[in-house]
PDB file of C-alpha atoms and ligand atoms in Angstrom:
ATOM      1  CA  MET A   3       2.994  53.234 -14.497  1.00 98.00           C
ATOM      2  CA  LYS A   4       5.738  54.563 -16.560  1.00 98.00           C
ATOM      3  CA  VAL A   5       6.705  52.887 -19.568  1.00 98.00           C
ATOM      4  CA  PHE A   6       9.919  53.130 -22.053  1.00 99.00           C
ATOM      5  CA  ILE A   7       9.626  52.764 -25.623  1.00 99.00           C
ATOM      6  CA  SER A   8      12.726  52.014 -27.975  1.00 98.00           C
ATOM      7  CA  ALA A   9      12.000  52.988 -31.689  1.00 98.00           C
ATOM      8  CA  ASP A  10      13.519  51.193 -34.258  1.00 98.00           C
ATOM      9  CA  ILE A  11      12.531  51.206 -38.460  1.00 98.00           C
ATOM     10  CA  GLU A  12      13.582  47.737 -39.621  1.00 98.00           C
ATOM     11  CA  GLY A  13      10.605  46.075 -38.122  1.00 98.00           C
ATOM     12  CA  VAL A  14       7.898  48.382 -39.496  1.00 98.00           C
ATOM     13  CA  SER A  15       5.633  47.197 -41.705  1.00 98.00           C
ATOM     14  CA  GLY A  16       6.298  48.295 -45.245  1.00 98.00           C
ATOM     15  CA  VAL A  17      10.210  48.599 -44.551  1.00 98.00           C
ATOM     16  CA  VAL A  18      12.009  46.134 -46.663  1.00 98.00           C
ATOM     17  CA  HIS A  19      15.049  48.126 -47.607  1.00 97.00           C
ATOM     18  CA  GLY A  20      17.694  50.263 -47.409  1.00 96.00           C
ATOM     19  CA  GLU A  21      16.112  53.038 -49.399  1.00 97.00           C
ATOM     20  CA  HIS A  22      13.776  52.962 -46.493  1.00 97.00           C
ATOM     21  CA  THR A  23      16.027  52.711 -43.581  1.00 97.00           C
ATOM     22  CA  MET A  24      19.113  55.060 -44.818  1.00 96.00           C
ATOM     23  CA  ARG A  25      18.861  58.881 -44.827  1.00 93.00           C
ATOM     24  CA  GLU A  26      19.955  59.376 -48.556  1.00 91.00           C
ATOM     25  CA  GLY A  27      17.483  56.359 -49.345  1.00 91.00           C
ATOM     26  CA  ARG A  28      14.371  57.636 -51.965  1.00 93.00           C
ATOM     27  CA  GLU A  29      12.233  56.458 -49.717  1.00 97.00           C
ATOM     28  CA  HIS A  30      13.397  56.936 -46.468  1.00 97.00           C
ATOM     29  CA  ASP A  31      10.883  60.018 -45.523  1.00 97.00           C
ATOM     30  CA  TYR A  32       7.657  57.615 -46.257  1.00 98.00           C
ATOM     31  CA  ALA A  33       9.031  55.257 -44.143  1.00 98.00           C
ATOM     32  CA  ARG A  34       9.798  57.548 -41.030  1.00 98.00           C
ATOM     33  CA  MET A  35       6.210  58.299 -41.286  1.00 98.00           C
ATOM     34  CA  LEU A  36       5.180  54.593 -40.833  1.00 98.00           C
ATOM     35  CA  MET A  37       7.741  54.138 -37.867  1.00 98.00           C
ATOM     36  CA  THR A  38       6.045  57.334 -36.302  1.00 98.00           C
ATOM     37  CA  LYS A  39       3.118  55.983 -36.675  1.00 98.00           C
ATOM     38  CA  GLU A  40       3.654  52.527 -35.513  1.00 98.00           C
ATOM     39  CA  VAL A  41       5.364  53.913 -32.299  1.00 98.00           C
ATOM     40  CA  ASN A  42       2.382  56.351 -31.757  1.00 98.00           C
ATOM     41  CA  ALA A  43      -0.069  53.179 -31.672  1.00 98.00           C
ATOM     42  CA  CYS A  44       2.166  51.736 -29.092  1.00 98.00           C
ATOM     43  CA  VAL A  45       2.233  55.102 -27.102  1.00 98.00           C
ATOM     44  CA  LEU A  46      -1.781  55.392 -27.237  1.00 98.00           C
ATOM     45  CA  GLY A  47      -2.083  51.819 -26.298  1.00 98.00           C
ATOM     46  CA  ALA A  48       0.281  52.490 -22.977  1.00 98.00           C
ATOM     47  CA  VAL A  49      -2.325  55.793 -22.766  1.00 98.00           C
ATOM     48  CA  GLU A  50      -5.177  53.609 -22.239  1.00 98.00           C
ATOM     49  CA  ALA A  51      -3.692  51.236 -20.810  1.00 98.00           C
ATOM     50  CA  GLY A  52      -3.337  54.089 -17.630  1.00 98.00           C
ATOM     51  CA  ALA A  53       0.344  55.002 -18.273  1.00 98.00           C
ATOM     52  CA  ASP A  54       1.438  58.345 -16.545  1.00 97.00           C
ATOM     53  CA  ARG A  55       4.734  58.765 -18.322  1.00 98.00           C
ATOM     54  CA  ILE A  56       5.833  57.723 -21.592  1.00 98.00           C
ATOM     55  CA  VAL A  57       9.723  58.195 -22.877  1.00 98.00           C
ATOM     56  CA  VAL A  58      10.262  57.157 -26.307  1.00 98.00           C
ATOM     57  CA  ASN A  59      13.937  56.654 -27.543  1.00 98.00           C
ATOM     58  CA  ASP A  60      14.153  57.253 -31.168  1.00 98.00           C
ATOM     59  CA  SER A  61      16.597  54.125 -32.136  1.00 98.00           C
ATOM     60  CA  HIS A  62      17.637  53.884 -35.767  1.00 98.00           C
ATOM     61  CA  GLY A  63      20.414  55.730 -37.176  1.00 95.00           C
ATOM     62  CA  THR A  64      20.908  59.162 -37.025  1.00 95.00           C
ATOM     63  CA  MET A  65      18.161  58.466 -33.842  1.00 97.00           C
ATOM     64  CA  ARG A  66      16.586  61.513 -35.174  1.00 97.00           C
ATOM     65  CA  ASN A  67      13.564  59.785 -37.037  1.00 98.00           C
ATOM     66  CA  ILE A  68      10.315  59.866 -35.160  1.00 98.00           C
ATOM     67  CA  TYR A  69       7.962  63.408 -36.398  1.00 98.00           C
ATOM     68  CA  HIS A  70       7.841  64.632 -33.055  1.00 97.00           C
ATOM     69  CA  GLU A  71       4.761  66.620 -33.630  1.00 97.00           C
ATOM     70  CA  GLN A  72       2.859  63.543 -34.590  1.00 97.00           C
ATOM     71  CA  LEU A  73       3.244  61.749 -31.574  1.00 97.00           C
ATOM     72  CA  HIS A  74       0.767  61.960 -28.585  1.00 97.00           C
ATOM     73  CA  LYS A  75       1.290  64.541 -26.792  1.00 97.00           C
ATOM     74  CA  LYS A  76       1.850  62.511 -23.086  1.00 97.00           C
ATOM     75  CA  ALA A  77       5.148  60.884 -25.024  1.00 98.00           C
ATOM     76  CA  GLU A  78       8.399  62.385 -24.403  1.00 98.00           C
ATOM     77  CA  LEU A  79      11.031  62.120 -27.316  1.00 98.00           C
ATOM     78  CA  ILE A  80      14.825  61.244 -26.974  1.00 98.00           C
ATOM     79  CA  LEU A  81      16.443  62.185 -30.347  1.00 98.00           C
ATOM     80  CA  GLY A  82      19.783  62.612 -31.189  1.00 97.00           C
ATOM     81  CA  THR A  83      23.054  61.371 -30.606  1.00 95.00           C
ATOM     82  CA  PRO A  84      25.485  60.299 -29.260  1.00 95.00           C
ATOM     83  CA  LYS A  85      23.892  58.715 -26.648  1.00 96.00           C
ATOM     84  CA  LYS A  86      25.584  56.210 -23.682  1.00 95.00           C
ATOM     85  CA  LEU A  87      22.913  54.136 -23.536  1.00 97.00           C
ATOM     86  CA  ALA A  88      22.201  54.000 -27.144  1.00 97.00           C
ATOM     87  CA  MET A  89      19.115  52.123 -28.024  1.00 98.00           C
ATOM     88  CA  MET A  90      18.114  51.940 -24.611  1.00 98.00           C
ATOM     89  CA  GLU A  91      19.055  55.909 -23.539  1.00 98.00           C
ATOM     90  CA  GLY A  92      17.004  57.015 -20.852  1.00 98.00           C
ATOM     91  CA  ILE A  93      15.813  54.000 -19.132  1.00 98.00           C
ATOM     92  CA  SER A  94      16.467  53.612 -15.488  1.00 98.00           C
ATOM     93  CA  SER A  95      14.503  51.540 -12.658  1.00 98.00           C
ATOM     94  CA  ASP A  96      11.945  54.337 -12.740  1.00 98.00           C
ATOM     95  CA  PHE A  97      10.019  52.503 -15.225  1.00 98.00           C
ATOM     96  CA  ASP A  98       7.728  49.582 -14.814  1.00 98.00           C
ATOM     97  CA  ALA A  99       8.027  48.216 -18.456  1.00 98.00           C
ATOM     98  CA  ALA A 100       9.622  48.524 -22.210  1.00 99.00           C
ATOM     99  CA  LEU A 101       8.374  48.136 -25.329  1.00 99.00           C
ATOM    100  CA  PHE A 102      10.385  47.545 -28.196  1.00 99.00           C
ATOM    101  CA  VAL A 103       8.539  49.005 -31.545  1.00 99.00           C
ATOM    102  CA  GLY A 104       9.863  48.092 -35.175  1.00 98.00           C
ATOM    103  CA  TYR A 105      12.562  45.482 -34.311  1.00 98.00           C
ATOM    104  CA  HIS A 106      14.116  43.250 -36.489  1.00 98.00           C
ATOM    105  CA  THR A 107      16.237  40.461 -36.086  1.00 98.00           C
ATOM    106  CA  LYS A 108      20.281  39.773 -35.599  1.00 98.00           C
ATOM    107  CA  MET A 109      23.085  39.510 -38.089  1.00 98.00           C
ATOM    108  CA  GLY A 110      23.212  36.104 -39.716  1.00 95.00           C
ATOM    109  CA  SER A 111      19.837  35.250 -39.163  1.00 96.00           C
ATOM    110  CA  GLU A 112      17.181  34.789 -41.727  1.00 94.00           C
ATOM    111  CA  GLY A 113      14.720  37.871 -40.842  1.00 96.00           C
ATOM    112  CA  ILE A 114      14.045  40.902 -42.657  1.00 97.00           C
ATOM    113  CA  LEU A 115      17.109  43.304 -42.790  1.00 98.00           C
ATOM    114  CA  ASN A 116      18.598  41.418 -40.099  1.00 97.00           C
ATOM    115  CA  HIS A 117      21.790  43.231 -38.557  1.00 98.00           C
ATOM    116  CA  THR A 118      23.338  43.992 -35.361  1.00 98.00           C
ATOM    117  CA  PHE A 119      23.455  47.632 -34.905  1.00 97.00           C
ATOM    118  CA  ASN A 120      25.958  48.110 -37.868  1.00 96.00           C
ATOM    119  CA  GLY A 121      25.382  45.853 -40.560  1.00 96.00           C
ATOM    120  CA  LYS A 122      28.677  47.018 -42.286  1.00 96.00           C
ATOM    121  CA  VAL A 123      30.898  45.831 -39.346  1.00 97.00           C
ATOM    122  CA  ILE A 124      29.202  43.212 -37.445  1.00 98.00           C
ATOM    123  CA  ARG A 125      29.132  39.541 -38.125  1.00 98.00           C
ATOM    124  CA  SER A 126      28.148  38.341 -34.477  1.00 98.00           C
ATOM    125  CA  ILE A 127      28.338  39.253 -30.840  1.00 98.00           C
ATOM    126  CA  GLU A 128      27.958  36.241 -28.420  1.00 98.00           C
ATOM    127  CA  LEU A 129      27.353  37.104 -24.775  1.00 98.00           C
ATOM    128  CA  ASN A 130      28.769  33.974 -22.260  1.00 98.00           C
ATOM    129  CA  GLY A 131      28.290  31.761 -25.441  1.00 97.00           C
ATOM    130  CA  ILE A 132      24.787  32.942 -26.521  1.00 97.00           C
ATOM    131  CA  GLU A 133      24.303  34.761 -29.841  1.00 98.00           C
ATOM    132  CA  LEU A 134      22.667  38.268 -28.920  1.00 98.00           C
ATOM    133  CA  GLY A 135      21.333  40.790 -31.336  1.00 98.00           C
ATOM    134  CA  GLU A 136      19.833  44.151 -30.250  1.00 98.00           C
ATOM    135  CA  PHE A 137      16.489  42.488 -28.956  1.00 98.00           C
ATOM    136  CA  GLY A 138      18.765  40.567 -26.253  1.00 98.00           C
ATOM    137  CA  LEU A 139      21.435  43.401 -25.893  1.00 98.00           C
ATOM    138  CA  ASN A 140      18.724  45.532 -25.264  1.00 98.00           C
ATOM    139  CA  ALA A 141      16.836  43.735 -23.189  1.00 98.00           C
ATOM    140  CA  LEU A 142      19.635  42.746 -20.870  1.00 98.00           C
ATOM    141  CA  VAL A 143      19.681  46.885 -20.228  1.00 98.00           C
ATOM    142  CA  ALA A 144      16.323  47.211 -19.207  1.00 98.00           C
ATOM    143  CA  GLY A 145      16.978  43.867 -17.417  1.00 98.00           C
ATOM    144  CA  HIS A 146      20.045  45.561 -15.495  1.00 98.00           C
ATOM    145  CA  PHE A 147      17.163  48.271 -14.182  1.00 98.00           C
ATOM    146  CA  ASN A 148      15.042  45.231 -13.183  1.00 98.00           C
ATOM    147  CA  VAL A 149      12.685  46.494 -16.222  1.00 98.00           C
ATOM    148  CA  PRO A 150      11.078  43.667 -18.156  1.00 98.00           C
ATOM    149  CA  VAL A 151      10.643  44.217 -21.758  1.00 98.00           C
ATOM    150  CA  VAL A 152       6.984  43.162 -22.072  1.00 98.00           C
ATOM    151  CA  PHE A 153       6.622  43.749 -26.083  1.00 99.00           C
ATOM    152  CA  VAL A 154       8.021  43.791 -29.148  1.00 99.00           C
ATOM    153  CA  SER A 155       6.592  44.551 -32.946  1.00 98.00           C
ATOM    154  CA  GLY A 156       8.503  43.512 -36.183  1.00 98.00           C
ATOM    155  CA  CYS A 157       8.644  40.477 -38.588  1.00 98.00           C
ATOM    156  CA  ASN A 158       7.488  36.968 -37.376  1.00 98.00           C
ATOM    157  CA  LEU A 159      11.199  36.246 -36.798  1.00 98.00           C
ATOM    158  CA  VAL A 160      11.806  38.784 -34.809  1.00 98.00           C
ATOM    159  CA  ALA A 161       9.338  37.484 -32.494  1.00 98.00           C
ATOM    160  CA  GLU A 162      10.642  34.130 -32.495  1.00 98.00           C
ATOM    161  CA  GLU A 163      14.421  35.523 -31.813  1.00 98.00           C
ATOM    162  CA  ALA A 164      13.008  37.452 -28.697  1.00 98.00           C
ATOM    163  CA  THR A 165      10.397  34.412 -27.134  1.00 98.00           C
ATOM    164  CA  ALA A 166      13.461  32.428 -27.272  1.00 98.00           C
ATOM    165  CA  LEU A 167      14.928  35.204 -24.570  1.00 98.00           C
ATOM    166  CA  VAL A 168      11.767  36.146 -22.820  1.00 98.00           C
ATOM    167  CA  PRO A 169       9.239  33.636 -23.263  1.00 97.00           C
ATOM    168  CA  SER A 170       6.124  35.611 -22.244  1.00 97.00           C
ATOM    169  CA  ILE A 171       6.657  38.518 -24.227  1.00 98.00           C
ATOM    170  CA  HIS A 172       3.669  39.975 -25.839  1.00 98.00           C
ATOM    171  CA  GLN A 173       4.315  40.736 -29.715  1.00 98.00           C
ATOM    172  CA  ALA A 174       2.778  42.377 -32.901  1.00 98.00           C
ATOM    173  CA  ILE A 175       3.630  40.627 -36.088  1.00 98.00           C
ATOM    174  CA  VAL A 176       3.509  43.083 -38.333  1.00 98.00           C
ATOM    175  CA  LYS A 177       4.964  41.480 -41.237  1.00 98.00           C
ATOM    176  CA  GLN A 178       6.246  37.980 -42.528  1.00 98.00           C
ATOM    177  CA  THR A 179       9.673  37.401 -43.721  1.00 98.00           C
ATOM    178  CA  VAL A 180       9.992  36.508 -47.403  1.00 98.00           C
ATOM    179  CA  ASN A 181      13.971  37.134 -47.631  1.00 97.00           C
ATOM    180  CA  ARG A 182      15.917  39.609 -46.413  1.00 97.00           C
ATOM    181  CA  THR A 183      14.284  42.519 -48.812  1.00 97.00           C
ATOM    182  CA  THR A 184      11.090  40.980 -48.992  1.00 98.00           C
ATOM    183  CA  ALA A 185       8.373  40.616 -46.834  1.00 98.00           C
ATOM    184  CA  LEU A 186       4.390  40.390 -46.778  1.00 98.00           C
ATOM    185  CA  ASN A 187       3.130  42.944 -45.012  1.00 98.00           C
ATOM    186  CA  THR A 188       0.375  43.913 -42.904  1.00 98.00           C
ATOM    187  CA  HIS A 189      -1.639  47.141 -44.121  1.00 98.00           C
ATOM    188  CA  PRO A 190      -0.357  49.854 -41.906  1.00 98.00           C
ATOM    189  CA  VAL A 191      -3.772  50.547 -40.321  1.00 98.00           C
ATOM    190  CA  LEU A 192      -4.052  47.223 -39.342  1.00 98.00           C
ATOM    191  CA  ALA A 193      -0.725  47.008 -37.889  1.00 98.00           C
ATOM    192  CA  ARG A 194      -1.340  50.085 -35.626  1.00 98.00           C
ATOM    193  CA  GLU A 195      -4.190  48.817 -34.434  1.00 98.00           C
ATOM    194  CA  LEU A 196      -2.408  45.155 -33.906  1.00 98.00           C
ATOM    195  CA  ILE A 197       0.535  47.082 -32.131  1.00 98.00           C
ATOM    196  CA  LYS A 198      -1.829  49.465 -30.041  1.00 98.00           C
ATOM    197  CA  GLU A 199      -4.042  46.205 -28.644  1.00 98.00           C
ATOM    198  CA  ASN A 200      -1.168  44.515 -27.644  1.00 98.00           C
ATOM    199  CA  THR A 201       0.729  47.027 -25.993  1.00 98.00           C
ATOM    200  CA  LYS A 202      -2.376  47.206 -23.700  1.00 98.00           C
ATOM    201  CA  THR A 203      -2.526  43.223 -23.241  1.00 98.00           C
ATOM    202  CA  ALA A 204       1.300  43.651 -22.785  1.00 98.00           C
ATOM    203  CA  LEU A 205       1.336  46.714 -20.164  1.00 98.00           C
ATOM    204  CA  ALA A 206      -1.936  44.767 -18.109  1.00 98.00           C
ATOM    205  CA  ALA A 207       0.270  41.593 -18.094  1.00 98.00           C
ATOM    206  CA  ARG A 208       3.768  42.989 -16.920  1.00 98.00           C
ATOM    207  CA  SER A 209       4.021  41.613 -13.607  1.00 97.00           C
ATOM    208  CA  GLU A 210       4.155  37.973 -15.002  1.00 97.00           C
ATOM    209  CA  ILE A 211       6.986  38.945 -17.090  1.00 98.00           C
ATOM    210  CA  SER A 212      10.494  38.869 -15.980  1.00 98.00           C
ATOM    211  CA  PRO A 213      13.486  40.999 -16.617  1.00 98.00           C
ATOM    212  CA  TYR A 214      16.033  39.459 -18.894  1.00 98.00           C
ATOM    213  CA  ARG A 215      19.180  39.030 -17.412  1.00 98.00           C
ATOM    214  CA  ILE A 216      22.271  36.582 -17.539  1.00 98.00           C
ATOM    215  CA  LYS A 217      24.621  35.927 -14.795  1.00 97.00           C
ATOM    216  CA  PRO A 218      27.916  37.928 -14.517  1.00 97.00           C
ATOM    217  CA  PRO A 219      30.622  37.692 -15.018  1.00 97.00           C
ATOM    218  CA  TYR A 220      30.412  38.527 -18.835  1.00 98.00           C
ATOM    219  CA  ILE A 221      32.847  36.954 -21.314  1.00 98.00           C
ATOM    220  CA  VAL A 222      31.837  38.823 -24.905  1.00 98.00           C
ATOM    221  CA  LYS A 223      33.027  37.810 -28.154  1.00 98.00           C
ATOM    222  CA  MET A 224      32.311  40.283 -31.425  1.00 98.00           C
ATOM    223  CA  THR A 225      33.645  39.046 -34.622  1.00 98.00           C
ATOM    224  CA  PHE A 226      33.567  41.583 -37.346  1.00 98.00           C
ATOM    225  CA  LEU A 227      33.053  41.869 -41.292  1.00 97.00           C
ATOM    226  CA  ASN A 228      37.058  42.434 -42.402  1.00 96.00           C
ATOM    227  CA  THR A 229      40.245  42.099 -39.857  1.00 97.00           C
ATOM    228  CA  GLY A 230      40.743  46.074 -40.186  1.00 97.00           C
ATOM    229  CA  GLN A 231      37.710  46.317 -38.306  1.00 98.00           C
ATOM    230  CA  ALA A 232      39.314  44.136 -35.286  1.00 98.00           C
ATOM    231  CA  ASP A 233      42.705  45.174 -35.768  1.00 97.00           C
ATOM    232  CA  ALA A 234      41.278  48.599 -34.942  1.00 97.00           C
ATOM    233  CA  VAL A 235      39.153  47.765 -32.166  1.00 98.00           C
ATOM    234  CA  ASP A 236      42.290  45.384 -30.355  1.00 97.00           C
ATOM    235  CA  ILE A 237      43.770  48.942 -29.504  1.00 95.00           C
ATOM    236  CA  LEU A 238      41.095  49.273 -26.772  1.00 95.00           C
ATOM    237  CA  PRO A 239      42.532  48.416 -23.269  1.00 92.00           C
ATOM    238  CA  TYR A 240      40.731  45.247 -22.039  1.00 90.00           C
ATOM    239  CA  VAL A 241      40.273  43.572 -25.490  1.00 96.00           C
ATOM    240  CA  LYS A 242      41.972  40.769 -26.479  1.00 97.00           C
ATOM    241  CA  LYS A 243      42.256  39.412 -30.156  1.00 97.00           C
ATOM    242  CA  GLY A 244      40.858  35.715 -30.498  1.00 96.00           C
ATOM    243  CA  GLY A 245      41.228  35.688 -34.470  1.00 97.00           C
ATOM    244  CA  PRO A 246      41.790  37.462 -37.261  1.00 98.00           C
ATOM    245  CA  LEU A 247      38.268  38.881 -37.061  1.00 98.00           C
ATOM    246  CA  GLU A 248      37.565  38.132 -33.504  1.00 98.00           C
ATOM    247  CA  ILE A 249      37.945  40.534 -30.410  1.00 98.00           C
ATOM    248  CA  SER A 250      37.266  39.440 -26.746  1.00 98.00           C
ATOM    249  CA  PHE A 251      36.790  41.580 -23.277  1.00 98.00           C
ATOM    250  CA  ILE A 252      35.250  40.211 -19.893  1.00 98.00           C
ATOM    251  CA  CYS A 253      33.000  42.532 -17.952  1.00 96.00           C
ATOM    252  CA  THR A 254      31.341  42.379 -14.783  1.00 96.00           C
ATOM    253  CA  ASP A 255      29.009  45.060 -15.405  1.00 97.00           C
ATOM    254  CA  ILE A 256      26.114  44.901 -18.270  1.00 98.00           C
ATOM    255  CA  LEU A 257      26.133  48.286 -19.141  1.00 98.00           C
ATOM    256  CA  GLU A 258      30.049  48.205 -19.495  1.00 97.00           C
ATOM    257  CA  CYS A 259      29.522  45.295 -21.804  1.00 97.00           C
ATOM    258  CA  TYR A 260      26.960  47.616 -23.922  1.00 98.00           C
ATOM    259  CA  GLN A 261      29.053  50.264 -23.886  1.00 97.00           C
ATOM    260  CA  LEU A 262      32.185  48.768 -24.971  1.00 97.00           C
ATOM    261  CA  ILE A 263      30.317  47.105 -27.391  1.00 98.00           C
ATOM    262  CA  ARG A 264      28.918  50.153 -29.004  1.00 97.00           C
ATOM    263  CA  SER A 265      32.152  52.237 -28.791  1.00 96.00           C
ATOM    264  CA  SER A 266      33.536  48.746 -30.388  1.00 97.00           C
ATOM    265  CA  ILE A 267      31.569  49.179 -33.306  1.00 97.00           C
ATOM    266  CA  MET A 268      31.770  52.876 -33.763  1.00 96.00           C
ATOM    267  CA  ILE A 269      35.670  52.119 -34.029  1.00 96.00           C
ATOM    268  CA  ALA A 270      35.439  50.044 -36.449  1.00 97.00           C
ATOM    269  CA  GLY A 271      32.749  51.577 -38.435  1.00 95.00           C
ATOM    270  CA  SER A 272      35.458  54.277 -38.676  1.00 94.00           C
ATOM    271  CA  ILE A 273      37.683  51.397 -41.019  1.00 88.00           C
ATOM    272  CA  SER A 274      36.535  50.851 -44.469  1.00 70.00           C
TER     273      SER A 274
HETATM  274 ZN1   ZN B 322      17.713  50.614 -37.299  1.00 67.87          ZN
END
């Protein structure tokens, strides 16, 4: 069994603020340690479930957060940027299951630290009329390779967002959202136990969980936080301006959609 883990930080128990999630934050190193230990709990669950290959993709910010030495030696770790598939770099049809650790809700929803890829750039991303956050867009990339997302950890609301798209997904809810920067957190040790146990259950049930897919063609609409960002993305070929803050494009391949979304965010991110 081959297992792919995409690891973010905002959904980790104890992480509630930009000072935890940003490189320059005073508490960032502490949050990186919490993240590393939650990811390792997922790795340990996968090892106990019989995985013979485990690839972890560090998927937050600089994508250089996880303390490598603290991971179980069976896990291989993708660190660094840029990556063509960003939070899903390394996924392929060789994998039997994908697991998302430390995930958060989409921009504008109630979940703790909600955002979609870049909180200073994106207001919303819609694909064929469905508003998707990181969970949904990353699950579609896994679905392209016929890989089911069997597990998600994070706050109670990201668990709801994930279940709405993948009804039989397994979860570890490690905190309850109070508001965008406040949560009621499970003790880190218990959070890790929950992640490990639910990883094992999820992997045992992987054949019952369908890969997440939406039928092509794909009409993608992206809404930005300022008009200059939409103007900058409008320079790309294939892109149409749909309003002062909105661009859209059409693709037939979900990987092309994902790469265009990610490139647009990088371009828009250069405009302040
Ligand atoms: Zn993140």
